[in-house]
Coordinates of C-alpha atoms in Angstrom, one line a residue:
X246 CA 38.0 72.0 36.1
X247 CA 44.8 67.5 37.7
X248 CA 55.2 69.5 35.6
X249 CA 75.5 73.0 37.3
X250 CA 73.3 71.2 39.7
X251 CA 71.1 73.8 41.7
X252 CA 71.0 73.2 45.3
X253 CA 67.9 72.6 47.4
X254 CA 68.7 75.9 49.2
X255 CA 68.1 77.7 45.8
X256 CA 64.8 76.0 45.4
X257 CA 63.8 77.2 49.0
X258 CA 65.4 80.4 48.9
X259 CA 64.7 81.9 45.4
X260 CA 61.0 82.9 46.1
X261 CA 59.1 86.0 45.1
X262 CA 58.3 87.8 48.2
X263 CA 54.9 88.6 47.2
X264 CA 52.3 87.4 49.7
X265 CA 49.4 85.1 48.6
X266 CA 46.2 86.0 50.0
X267 CA 45.8 82.8 52.3
X268 CA 42.5 81.4 52.8
X269 CA 42.6 82.2 56.7
X270 CA 39.6 80.8 58.4
X271 CA 37.2 83.3 59.8
X272 CA 36.9 83.6 63.7
X273 CA 33.9 82.3 65.7
X274 CA 33.3 85.8 66.3
X275 CA 34.7 89.4 64.9
X276 CA 37.2 91.3 67.0
X277 CA 36.6 94.8 67.8
X278 CA 39.1 95.7 65.0
X279 CA 37.6 93.4 62.5
X280 CA 34.2 94.6 63.3
X281 CA 35.1 98.2 62.5
X282 CA 36.6 96.9 58.8
X283 CA 33.6 94.5 58.2
X284 CA 31.9 94.8 54.9
X285 CA 28.4 93.0 55.2
X286 CA 26.3 91.6 52.3
X287 CA 22.7 90.5 52.7
X288 CA 21.3 88.4 49.8
X289 CA 17.3 88.2 49.7
X290 CA 15.6 85.3 47.6
X291 CA 12.1 86.3 48.3
X292 CA 11.0 85.2 45.0
X293 CA 13.6 82.6 43.7
X294 CA 11.6 81.9 40.6
X295 CA 12.0 85.5 39.4
X296 CA 15.8 85.0 38.9
X297 CA 16.4 88.1 40.7
X298 CA 18.7 88.1 43.6
X299 CA 18.4 91.4 45.9
X300 CA 21.7 92.3 47.4
X301 CA 22.6 94.7 50.3
X302 CA 26.3 95.8 50.9
X303 CA 26.7 97.7 54.1
X304 CA 30.0 99.6 55.0
X305 CA 30.2 101.0 58.5
X306 CA 33.7 102.4 58.4
X307 CA 34.4 103.7 54.8
X308 CA 37.8 105.4 54.3
X309 CA 38.0 108.9 53.3
X310 CA 34.9 110.9 52.0
X311 CA 34.2 108.7 49.0
X312 CA 34.7 105.2 47.9
X313 CA 34.7 103.4 44.5
X314 CA 32.9 100.0 44.5
X315 CA 33.2 97.5 41.5
X316 CA 32.1 94.0 40.4
X317 CA 34.9 91.9 39.0
X318 CA 35.1 91.6 35.1
X319 CA 36.2 87.8 35.3
X320 CA 36.5 85.0 37.9
X321 CA 39.8 83.7 38.8
X322 CA 40.6 80.2 37.3
X323 CA 38.8 81.2 34.1
X324 CA 40.5 83.4 31.8
X325 CA 37.8 85.3 30.0
X326 CA 36.3 88.7 30.6
X327 CA 32.7 88.0 31.6
X328 CA 31.6 91.4 32.4
X329 CA 29.5 90.3 35.4
X330 CA 28.3 93.8 35.7
X331 CA 25.8 93.2 32.8
X332 CA 23.6 91.4 35.1
X333 CA 23.5 94.2 37.7
X334 CA 20.5 96.5 37.9
X335 CA 19.5 99.6 39.7
X336 CA 22.1 100.4 42.3
X337 CA 21.1 102.8 45.1
X338 CA 23.3 104.2 47.9
X339 CA 21.9 105.5 51.3
X340 CA 23.4 106.3 54.7
X341 CA 22.2 104.0 57.6
X342 CA 19.2 106.4 58.2
X343 CA 18.2 105.9 54.8
X344 CA 19.1 109.3 53.2
X345 CA 20.2 108.9 49.6
X346 CA 23.8 109.5 49.0
X347 CA 25.3 110.6 45.4
X348 CA 26.5 107.8 43.3
X349 CA 28.3 108.1 39.9
X350 CA 29.0 105.2 37.4
X351 CA 32.6 105.6 36.3
X352 CA 32.8 102.6 33.9
X353 CA 31.2 99.4 32.9
X354 CA 31.7 97.9 36.3
X355 CA 32.7 100.8 38.8
X356 CA 30.5 103.2 40.8
X357 CA 31.8 106.2 43.0
X358 CA 29.8 106.7 46.2
X359 CA 30.1 110.1 47.8
X360 CA 29.5 109.3 51.5
X361 CA 31.3 112.1 53.3
X362 CA 32.7 109.6 55.9
X363 CA 29.2 108.1 56.7
X364 CA 28.4 104.6 57.0
X365 CA 26.6 103.6 53.8
X366 CA 24.3 100.8 52.3
X367 CA 24.4 100.0 48.5
X368 CA 21.4 98.1 47.2
X369 CA 21.1 96.3 43.8
X370 CA 19.7 93.4 42.1
X371 CA 21.5 90.7 40.2
X372 CA 20.0 88.6 37.5
X373 CA 21.0 85.0 37.9
X374 CA 19.9 82.8 34.9
X375 CA 23.1 81.3 33.8
X376 CA 24.0 77.7 35.0
X377 CA 27.7 76.9 35.2
X378 CA 30.8 76.7 37.4
X379 CA 31.7 80.3 36.5
X380 CA 28.3 82.1 36.9
X381 CA 25.1 82.0 39.1
X382 CA 21.7 80.9 38.6
X383 CA 18.5 80.8 40.8
X384 CA 15.2 79.1 40.4
X385 CA 12.4 77.6 42.5
X386 CA 14.4 74.3 43.1
X387 CA 17.9 75.6 44.0
X388 CA 20.5 78.3 43.5
X389 CA 24.3 78.2 42.4
X390 CA 26.1 81.3 43.2
X391 CA 29.5 82.6 42.4
X392 CA 30.6 85.6 44.4
X393 CA 32.3 87.4 41.7
X394 CA 29.1 88.0 40.0
X395 CA 27.2 88.9 43.0
X396 CA 29.3 91.0 45.4
X397 CA 30.6 94.4 45.0
X398 CA 34.0 95.3 46.5
X399 CA 35.7 98.3 47.8
X400 CA 38.4 99.2 45.3
X401 CA 41.8 98.9 47.0
X402 CA 40.3 97.4 50.1
X403 CA 39.6 93.6 49.3
X404 CA 41.6 92.6 52.5
X405 CA 38.4 93.8 54.6
X406 CA 36.6 90.7 56.4
X407 CA 33.3 90.0 55.0
X408 CA 30.0 88.6 56.3
X409 CA 27.3 87.2 54.2
X410 CA 23.8 86.7 55.5
X411 CA 21.0 84.9 53.4
X412 CA 17.3 86.0 54.0
X413 CA 14.0 84.7 52.7
X414 CA 15.2 81.1 51.8
X415 CA 12.7 78.5 51.2
X416 CA 11.9 76.6 54.5
X417 CA 13.7 73.5 53.5
X418 CA 16.7 75.1 51.8
X419 CA 20.3 74.9 53.2
X420 CA 23.5 76.8 52.5
X421 CA 26.6 74.9 51.5
X422 CA 30.0 76.4 51.0
X423 CA 33.5 76.0 52.4
X424 CA 33.1 79.2 54.4
X425 CA 32.3 79.0 58.2
X426 CA 28.7 79.2 59.0
X427 CA 28.2 80.2 62.7
X428 CA 24.4 80.4 62.4
X429 CA 22.5 78.7 59.5
X430 CA 22.4 81.1 56.5
X431 CA 25.2 83.4 58.0
X432 CA 28.8 83.0 56.5
X433 CA 32.1 84.5 57.4
X434 CA 35.3 85.3 55.2
X435 CA 38.5 86.7 56.3
X436 CA 38.6 89.0 53.1
X437 CA 36.7 89.7 49.9
X438 CA 39.2 87.4 48.0
X439 CA 38.3 84.4 50.3
X440 CA 34.4 85.4 49.9
X441 CA 34.4 85.3 46.3
X442 CA 36.7 82.1 46.2
X443 CA 33.8 80.1 47.9
X444 CA 31.0 79.3 45.7
X445 CA 27.7 78.4 47.2
X446 CA 24.9 75.8 46.6
X447 CA 21.5 76.5 48.2
X448 CA 18.5 74.0 48.1
X449 CA 18.2 70.4 49.3
X450 CA 21.2 68.6 48.2
X451 CA 22.4 65.1 49.6
X452 CA 25.6 65.8 51.5
X453 CA 28.2 62.9 52.4
X454 CA 31.0 63.8 54.9
X455 CA 34.1 61.9 56.0
X456 CA 37.4 62.5 57.9
X457 CA 40.8 62.5 56.0
X458 CA 43.5 62.9 58.6
X459 CA 41.7 65.6 60.6
X460 CA 40.2 67.4 57.6
X461 CA 36.3 67.3 57.2
X462 CA 35.8 66.4 53.5
X463 CA 32.2 66.9 52.1
X464 CA 30.5 65.9 48.9
X465 CA 27.4 68.1 48.3
X466 CA 25.4 66.6 45.4
X467 CA 22.7 68.8 44.0
X468 CA 20.4 67.4 41.3
X469 CA 17.2 69.6 41.0
X470 CA 15.9 67.7 38.1
X471 CA 16.9 64.1 39.2
X472 CA 20.0 62.2 38.4
X473 CA 20.8 58.7 37.9
X474 CA 23.9 58.7 40.2
X475 CA 24.5 56.8 43.2
X476 CA 25.9 59.5 45.4
X477 CA 26.9 56.8 48.0
X478 CA 29.0 55.1 45.3
X479 CA 30.5 58.6 44.3
X480 CA 31.6 59.5 47.7
X481 CA 32.8 55.9 48.4
X482 CA 35.1 55.9 45.1
X483 CA 36.1 59.4 46.1
X484 CA 37.3 58.8 49.6
X485 CA 40.7 56.7 48.2
X486 CA 41.5 59.5 45.8
X487 CA 41.3 62.2 48.7
X488 CA 43.5 59.7 50.8
X489 CA 46.0 59.1 48.0
X490 CA 46.6 62.9 47.5
X491 CA 47.0 63.2 51.2
X492 CA 49.5 60.6 51.3
X493 CA 51.4 62.1 48.2
X494 CA 51.5 65.6 49.6
X495 CA 52.0 65.0 53.4
X496 CA 48.5 65.8 54.3
X497 CA 45.8 68.2 53.5
X498 CA 46.5 72.0 54.0
X499 CA 43.0 72.7 55.2
X500 CA 40.7 71.9 57.9
X501 CA 37.7 71.4 55.7
X502 CA 37.3 70.9 51.9
X503 CA 33.9 70.6 50.0
X504 CA 33.1 69.3 46.6
X505 CA 30.0 71.1 45.3
X506 CA 28.6 69.0 42.4
X507 CA 25.6 70.1 40.4
X508 CA 24.1 67.5 38.0
X509 CA 21.7 68.9 35.4
X510 CA 21.0 68.8 31.6
X511 CA 24.4 69.9 30.8
X512 CA 27.9 69.8 31.9
X513 CA 30.8 72.4 31.7
X514 CA 33.6 70.8 33.9
X515 CA 34.9 72.3 37.3
X516 CA 36.5 75.5 38.8
X517 CA 39.0 75.3 41.5
X518 CA 38.9 77.3 44.8
X519 CA 41.1 77.4 47.9
X520 CA 38.9 75.1 50.0
X521 CA 36.1 73.7 47.7
X522 CA 35.4 73.2 44.0
X523 CA 32.2 73.8 41.9
X524 CA 31.6 71.0 39.3
X525 CA 28.9 70.9 36.7
X526 CA 28.0 67.2 35.2
X527 CA 25.3 65.9 32.9
X528 CA 22.6 64.5 35.3
X529 CA 22.1 61.2 33.4
X530 CA 25.7 60.5 32.8
X531 CA 25.9 57.7 35.4
X532 CA 24.3 55.0 33.4
X533 CA 27.5 53.0 33.4
X534 CA 31.1 52.9 34.6
X535 CA 32.4 55.6 32.0
X536 CA 30.2 58.1 34.0
X537 CA 31.6 57.5 37.4
X538 CA 35.2 57.6 35.8
X539 CA 34.4 61.0 34.3
X540 CA 33.4 62.3 37.7
X541 CA 36.4 60.8 39.5
X542 CA 38.8 62.4 36.8
X543 CA 37.1 65.8 37.3
X544 CA 37.1 65.7 41.0
X545 CA 40.7 64.6 41.0
X546 CA 41.8 67.3 38.9
X547 CA 39.9 70.0 40.8
X548 CA 41.1 68.6 44.1
X549 CA 44.8 69.0 43.3
X550 CA 44.3 72.7 42.7
X551 CA 44.1 72.6 46.6
X552 CA 47.9 72.8 46.2
X553 CA 48.7 73.9 42.6
X554 CA 47.2 77.2 41.5
X555 CA 45.6 78.0 45.0
X556 CA 48.4 77.7 47.5
X557 CA 51.0 77.5 44.7
X558 CA 50.0 80.6 42.8
X559 CA 51.7 82.6 40.1
X560 CA 53.3 85.6 41.6
X561 CA 52.2 87.6 38.5
X562 CA 48.4 86.9 39.8
X563 CA 49.1 88.3 43.4
X564 CA 46.9 90.2 44.0
X565 CA 44.1 89.3 41.5
X566 CA 43.3 92.4 39.3
X567 CA 39.5 91.8 39.2
X568 CA 39.0 95.0 36.7
X569 CA 40.7 93.4 33.7
X570 CA 42.7 90.6 32.4
X571 CA 45.3 89.2 34.6
X572 CA 48.1 87.7 32.6
X573 CA 50.1 84.4 33.6
X574 CA 53.0 82.4 31.8
X575 CA 52.5 79.5 34.2
X576 CA 49.1 78.1 33.1
X577 CA 50.7 75.1 31.7
X578 CA 52.0 74.3 35.2
X579 CA 48.8 75.1 37.0
X580 CA 46.5 73.5 34.6
X581 CA 48.6 70.9 32.6
X582 CA 50.7 69.6 35.3
X583 CA 47.5 69.3 37.4
X584 CA 46.1 66.9 34.7
X585 CA 49.4 64.9 35.1
X586 CA 49.0 64.4 38.8
X587 CA 45.3 63.9 38.5
X588 CA 46.1 60.9 36.2
X589 CA 48.9 59.5 38.5
X590 CA 46.8 59.7 41.7
X591 CA 43.9 57.8 40.1
X592 CA 46.3 54.9 39.7
X593 CA 47.5 55.2 43.3
X594 CA 43.9 55.4 44.6
X595 CA 43.2 52.2 42.5
X596 CA 40.5 54.0 40.5
X597 CA 42.9 53.4 37.1
X598 CA 45.1 50.2 36.5
X599 CA 48.6 50.9 35.1
X600 CA 47.5 49.3 31.9
X601 CA 44.6 51.8 31.7
X602 CA 46.9 54.6 32.7
X603 CA 49.3 53.7 29.7
X604 CA 46.3 53.3 27.2
X605 CA 45.0 56.4 28.2
X606 CA 48.3 58.2 27.9
X607 CA 48.8 56.5 24.4
X608 CA 45.3 58.0 23.4
X609 CA 46.3 61.5 24.7
X610 CA 49.8 61.1 22.8
X611 CA 47.9 60.2 19.6
X612 CA 45.6 63.0 19.7
X613 CA 48.2 65.6 20.4
X614 CA 50.4 64.5 17.4
X615 CA 47.4 65.1 15.0
X616 CA 47.2 68.8 16.4
X617 CA 49.0 70.9 13.8
X618 CA 49.4 73.9 16.0
X619 CA 51.2 71.8 18.8
X620 CA 54.8 73.3 18.3
X621 CA 53.6 76.7 16.9
X622 CA 54.0 78.7 20.0
X623 CA 55.7 77.9 23.3
X624 CA 53.7 77.0 26.4
X625 CA 54.6 80.2 28.2
X626 CA 52.9 82.1 25.3
X627 CA 49.8 79.9 24.9
X628 CA 49.4 80.7 28.6
X629 CA 49.3 84.4 28.2
X630 CA 47.0 84.0 25.3
X631 CA 44.5 82.0 27.1
X632 CA 42.1 85.0 27.3
X633 CA 41.5 85.0 23.7
X634 CA 42.8 81.7 22.2
X635 CA 41.9 79.2 24.9
X636 CA 38.6 80.6 25.9
X637 CA 37.0 82.2 22.6
X638 CA 39.5 81.1 19.7
X639 CA 39.0 82.0 16.2
X640 CA 38.3 79.1 13.8
X641 CA 42.1 79.6 12.4
X642 CA 43.5 79.4 15.8
X643 CA 42.9 75.5 15.8
X644 CA 46.1 75.1 13.6
X645 CA 48.0 77.6 14.9
X646 CA 47.9 76.8 18.8
X647 CA 47.7 74.0 21.5
X648 CA 45.8 73.8 24.7
X649 CA 48.0 74.4 27.6
X650 CA 45.9 71.8 29.3
X651 CA 46.6 69.4 26.7
X652 CA 50.3 69.9 26.0
X653 CA 50.9 70.9 29.5
X654 CA 49.9 67.5 30.7
X655 CA 52.2 65.6 28.3
X656 CA 54.9 68.0 29.2
X657 CA 54.2 67.1 32.8
X658 CA 54.6 63.4 32.1
X659 CA 57.9 64.2 30.1
X660 CA 59.3 66.1 33.1
X661 CA 58.2 63.4 35.7
X662 CA 60.0 60.8 33.6
X663 CA 62.9 63.2 33.1
X664 CA 63.4 63.6 36.9
X665 CA 63.0 59.8 37.6
X666 CA 65.4 58.8 35.1
X667 CA 67.9 61.5 36.0
X668 CA 67.7 60.7 39.7
X669 CA 67.4 57.0 39.4
X670 CA 64.0 57.1 41.0
X671 CA 64.8 59.7 43.8
X672 CA 62.9 62.6 42.1
X673 CA 59.6 63.1 40.7
X674 CA 56.9 65.7 39.6
X675 CA 55.1 65.2 43.0
X676 CA 58.4 65.9 44.8
X677 CA 58.6 69.3 42.7
X678 CA 55.2 70.1 44.3
X679 CA 56.1 69.2 47.7
X680 CA 59.3 71.3 47.4
X681 CA 57.4 74.3 46.2
X682 CA 54.8 73.9 49.0
X683 CA 57.4 74.0 51.6
X684 CA 59.2 76.9 50.0
X685 CA 56.3 78.9 48.8
X686 CA 52.8 77.6 49.5
X687 CA 53.2 77.1 53.5
X688 CA 54.8 80.7 53.4
X689 CA 52.3 82.4 51.5
X690 CA 54.6 83.4 48.5
X691 CA 53.9 83.5 44.8
X692 CA 55.9 81.4 42.4
X693 CA 57.7 82.1 39.4
X694 CA 59.2 80.3 36.4
X695 CA 62.4 80.4 37.9
X696 CA 61.2 78.8 41.3
X697 CA 59.8 75.7 39.4
X698 CA 63.0 75.3 37.5
X699 CA 65.0 75.3 40.8
X700 CA 62.6 72.8 42.4
X701 CA 62.8 70.5 39.5
X702 CA 66.4 70.8 39.2
X703 CA 66.9 69.8 43.0
X704 CA 64.5 66.8 42.4
X705 CA 66.6 65.7 39.4
X706 CA 70.0 66.3 41.4
X707 CA 71.2 68.2 38.3
X708 CA 70.1 71.1 36.4
X709 CA 67.1 70.7 34.1
X710 CA 66.8 74.2 32.8
X711 CA 67.5 72.7 29.3
X712 CA 64.1 71.0 29.6
X713 CA 62.2 73.9 30.3
X714 CA 64.3 76.0 27.7
X715 CA 63.3 73.4 24.9
X716 CA 59.8 72.3 25.9
X717 CA 58.1 75.0 27.8
X718 CA 59.8 78.2 26.5
X719 CA 60.6 76.6 23.2
X720 CA 58.7 74.4 20.6
X721 CA 60.7 71.4 20.5
X722 CA 58.8 68.2 20.0
X723 CA 58.1 66.3 23.5
X724 CA 60.3 63.3 23.9
X725 CA 57.6 61.0 25.6
X726 CA 58.1 57.9 23.3
X727 CA 62.0 58.0 23.9
X728 CA 61.5 58.3 27.7
X729 CA 59.1 55.6 27.7
X730 CA 61.4 53.2 26.2
X731 CA 63.9 54.0 28.9
X732 CA 61.3 53.4 31.5
X733 CA 60.6 49.7 30.3
X734 CA 57.5 50.6 28.4
X735 CA 57.0 49.2 25.0
X736 CA 55.9 51.8 22.3
X737 CA 54.1 50.6 19.4
X738 CA 53.3 52.6 16.3
X739 CA 50.2 51.8 14.0
X740 CA 47.7 53.0 11.6
X741 CA 45.2 55.5 13.3
X742 CA 42.3 53.2 13.2
X743 CA 44.0 49.8 14.2
X744 CA 42.2 47.9 16.8
X745 CA 38.8 49.7 15.9
X746 CA 35.9 47.5 14.7
X747 CA 33.4 50.0 13.3
X748 CA 32.8 50.1 9.5
X749 CA 33.7 53.8 9.4
X750 CA 37.0 53.0 11.4
X751 CA 37.9 50.3 8.6
X752 CA 37.2 53.0 6.0
X753 CA 39.3 55.5 7.8
X754 CA 42.3 53.2 7.5
X755 CA 42.2 53.9 3.8
X756 CA 42.0 57.7 3.5
X757 CA 42.4 61.2 5.2
X758 CA 40.8 64.7 4.4
X759 CA 42.2 66.9 7.1
X760 CA 38.8 68.0 8.1
X761 CA 37.4 68.4 11.7
X762 CA 33.8 69.1 12.0
X763 CA 31.4 70.7 14.4
X764 CA 27.8 69.5 13.7
X765 CA 27.8 69.9 9.8
X766 CA 30.2 72.9 9.6
X767 CA 34.0 72.6 9.1
X768 CA 35.7 73.6 12.4
X769 CA 39.2 73.2 11.2
X770 CA 41.2 72.4 8.1
X771 CA 44.8 70.9 8.7
X772 CA 47.5 72.7 6.8
X773 CA 48.7 71.0 3.5
X774 CA 45.7 68.5 3.9
X775 CA 43.4 67.6 1.0
X776 CA 40.7 69.8 2.2
X777 CA 43.1 72.8 2.2
X778 CA 44.2 72.0 -1.4
X779 CA 40.6 71.8 -2.5
X780 CA 39.9 75.3 -1.1
X781 CA 37.8 74.4 1.8
X782 CA 37.6 76.8 4.8
X783 CA 36.7 76.6 8.5
X784 CA 32.9 77.6 8.8
X785 CA 31.9 75.9 5.4
X786 CA 28.8 74.1 6.0
X787 CA 29.0 70.8 4.1
X788 CA 25.6 69.7 2.6
X789 CA 26.5 66.9 0.2
X790 CA 29.2 64.5 -0.9
X791 CA 29.2 62.9 -4.2
X792 CA 25.7 64.2 -4.9
X793 CA 24.4 62.6 -1.8
X794 CA 23.0 64.7 0.9
X795 CA 24.7 65.1 4.4
X796 CA 23.2 66.6 7.4
X797 CA 26.0 66.1 10.1
X798 CA 29.7 66.4 10.0
X799 CA 29.7 62.4 10.8
X800 CA 27.8 61.8 7.8
X801 CA 29.9 64.1 5.5
X802 CA 33.0 62.0 7.0
X803 CA 31.2 58.7 6.0
X804 CA 30.6 59.7 2.8
X805 CA 34.1 61.0 2.1
X806 CA 35.6 57.8 3.5
X807 CA 33.5 55.8 1.0
X808 CA 36.3 56.6 -1.3
X809 CA 39.9 55.3 -1.5
X810 CA 43.1 57.4 -1.5
X811 CA 43.6 58.8 -5.0
X812 CA 40.1 59.1 -5.8
X813 CA 38.4 62.5 -6.3
X814 CA 35.1 63.3 -4.9
X815 CA 32.6 66.4 -5.4
X816 CA 31.8 68.2 -2.2
X817 CA 28.9 70.9 -2.0
X818 CA 29.0 73.3 0.6
X819 CA 27.4 76.8 1.8
X820 CA 29.7 79.6 2.3
X821 CA 28.3 82.8 3.5
X822 CA 24.9 81.8 2.0
X823 CA 26.5 81.0 -1.5
X824 CA 26.3 77.2 -2.8
X825 CA 29.6 76.1 -4.0
X826 CA 31.2 73.1 -5.3
X827 CA 34.7 71.8 -4.6
X828 CA 36.6 68.6 -5.8
X829 CA 38.5 67.0 -3.1
X830 CA 41.0 64.1 -3.8
X831 CA 41.3 61.5 -0.8
X832 CA 44.9 61.1 0.6
X833 CA 46.7 58.2 2.5
X834 CA 46.3 58.9 6.1
X835 CA 49.8 60.2 7.3
X836 CA 48.9 60.1 11.0
X837 CA 50.1 57.6 13.2
X838 CA 48.3 55.9 16.4
X839 CA 50.4 54.8 19.5
X840 CA 50.0 51.8 21.8
X841 CA 52.0 52.0 25.1
X842 CA 52.4 48.8 27.3
X843 CA 54.6 47.6 30.0
X844 CA 57.4 45.6 28.7
X845 CA 57.4 42.0 30.2
X846 CA 61.1 41.6 30.3
X847 CA 62.8 45.0 31.4
X848 CA 66.0 44.9 33.5
X849 CA 65.3 44.8 37.2
X850 CA 66.3 48.4 37.8
X851 CA 64.2 49.6 35.0
X852 CA 61.3 47.4 36.2
X853 CA 61.7 48.9 39.6
X854 CA 61.8 52.5 38.2
X855 CA 58.7 51.9 36.2
X856 CA 56.7 50.3 38.8
X857 CA 57.5 53.2 41.2
X858 CA 56.2 55.6 38.6
X859 CA 52.9 53.6 37.9
X860 CA 52.0 52.7 41.6
X861 CA 54.7 54.0 44.2
X862 CA 53.3 55.0 47.4
X863 CA 54.8 58.4 47.6
X864 CA 56.8 58.9 44.4

């Protein structure tokens, strides 16, 4: 895994009083009080190739006569119940002398231990065979571990400090995480929340480290199967991005930050953590410039979560409820606005030119306007529905919802432009984040919707509540083209395939079907489109067009585009094992493509406003 006048005092004073679990550093040694509360974990990798991790949890000072322990159902930052307990096997509990203690399973992820007030040890195994940024994997070459799937927690006692020790590591393996490591293989966390907010990479990665204003920054690159990445180049290009963030936000809010990057056969993005990120990229994607750009975009997005989502955290997610879904209405802010800042910072760092920035923005706007569900529900509702519609949507949801990443990003651009236009360049989206950090993040307070509105209004110098009412809580079309015109940016509307040179692109100028394919099956059908009128459905497997066999969605699209608007074509498909024939009439493409470019002759005041937006040092 990147936004009546209200006074600044309101922005600073209207905070939710709930405290965020701050990622406080663990001490060099535990105090007597901390040692009494300490929860110790030992992980054995005696045979990494077996995929099993042996875990021991030791609690020397339990409360009462019994304790409930549980494994999280989800990992913060990824809004899907993953039921990590399905990988746990054979929990056994004893006192420190080895005498068995009673343990009862209460539900799918919780156990009750009857210890009678004695110290106890819980031993169990975890199957680790799922590569990814949210899960864990171990084999004979390396291990990528996420604590939510490994470490039981004391229910109601996640504030206890924790110590983690690895045993049985292969001789040449090292342990990498943002947690303090006083001795090799031993790590400390000030709480369970901090422990599981620190992914770990074990093995023999390449490490590049540098200093940014007193903060140690590390790039830990692990490629067990090899990679065509130039890691020195990656680190070299990442340094100015980190510096640009530090400059824009007034420094880094941590003494150490770790980019963990795993390169293997597949990539599934990144996941943010308080002092680190875990990213997974295809190992051979660095064959040209585009691969390094993808890596920089991913790292930039995850790095801004250092502020947004980790230190600026929705009050509704404080504390995390690891046992069940934890709902937020602010994911458009935490993810969408992070994407907005991600793209802006890459311009400041010199990784993206202003012209490239505008081209990418036009591409995003064009794609967004082609989503039939873009204004179906408010962004606040899309955030709440993330658990079922972002991470495991039904086929029908592609026409009735929009990603809070995609629309949130464009809403963030619109808010940034609104603030700059209203304040004549004095306010910005980055200014909103700086205000919220001063009023909430630095004080460990969770944020609310109203806090965001207040900070934005203070930046604008006038009340911007109507913007949030229309575009965040409402479903009005985003005003991006009109705002860009006021910022000295030319907006050109053209045919969807204008500027493309491929034969298929040329044919696409002629017609439209409303079909989006996944492989050779239909993923979605646009409402009112020729495909819907012909009776095609999501999930249909198209096997022939005009009596010619098609093996992929791309082939089916090519055969359909052999026909001009107004022509009918026979489509053969399988639906539920039945072979069906449908006649589809190609239509003129109603969609539009956009091109954004800096106007060569704006008024001086407008030019100054635009140039500050595209490349200003602090705005």
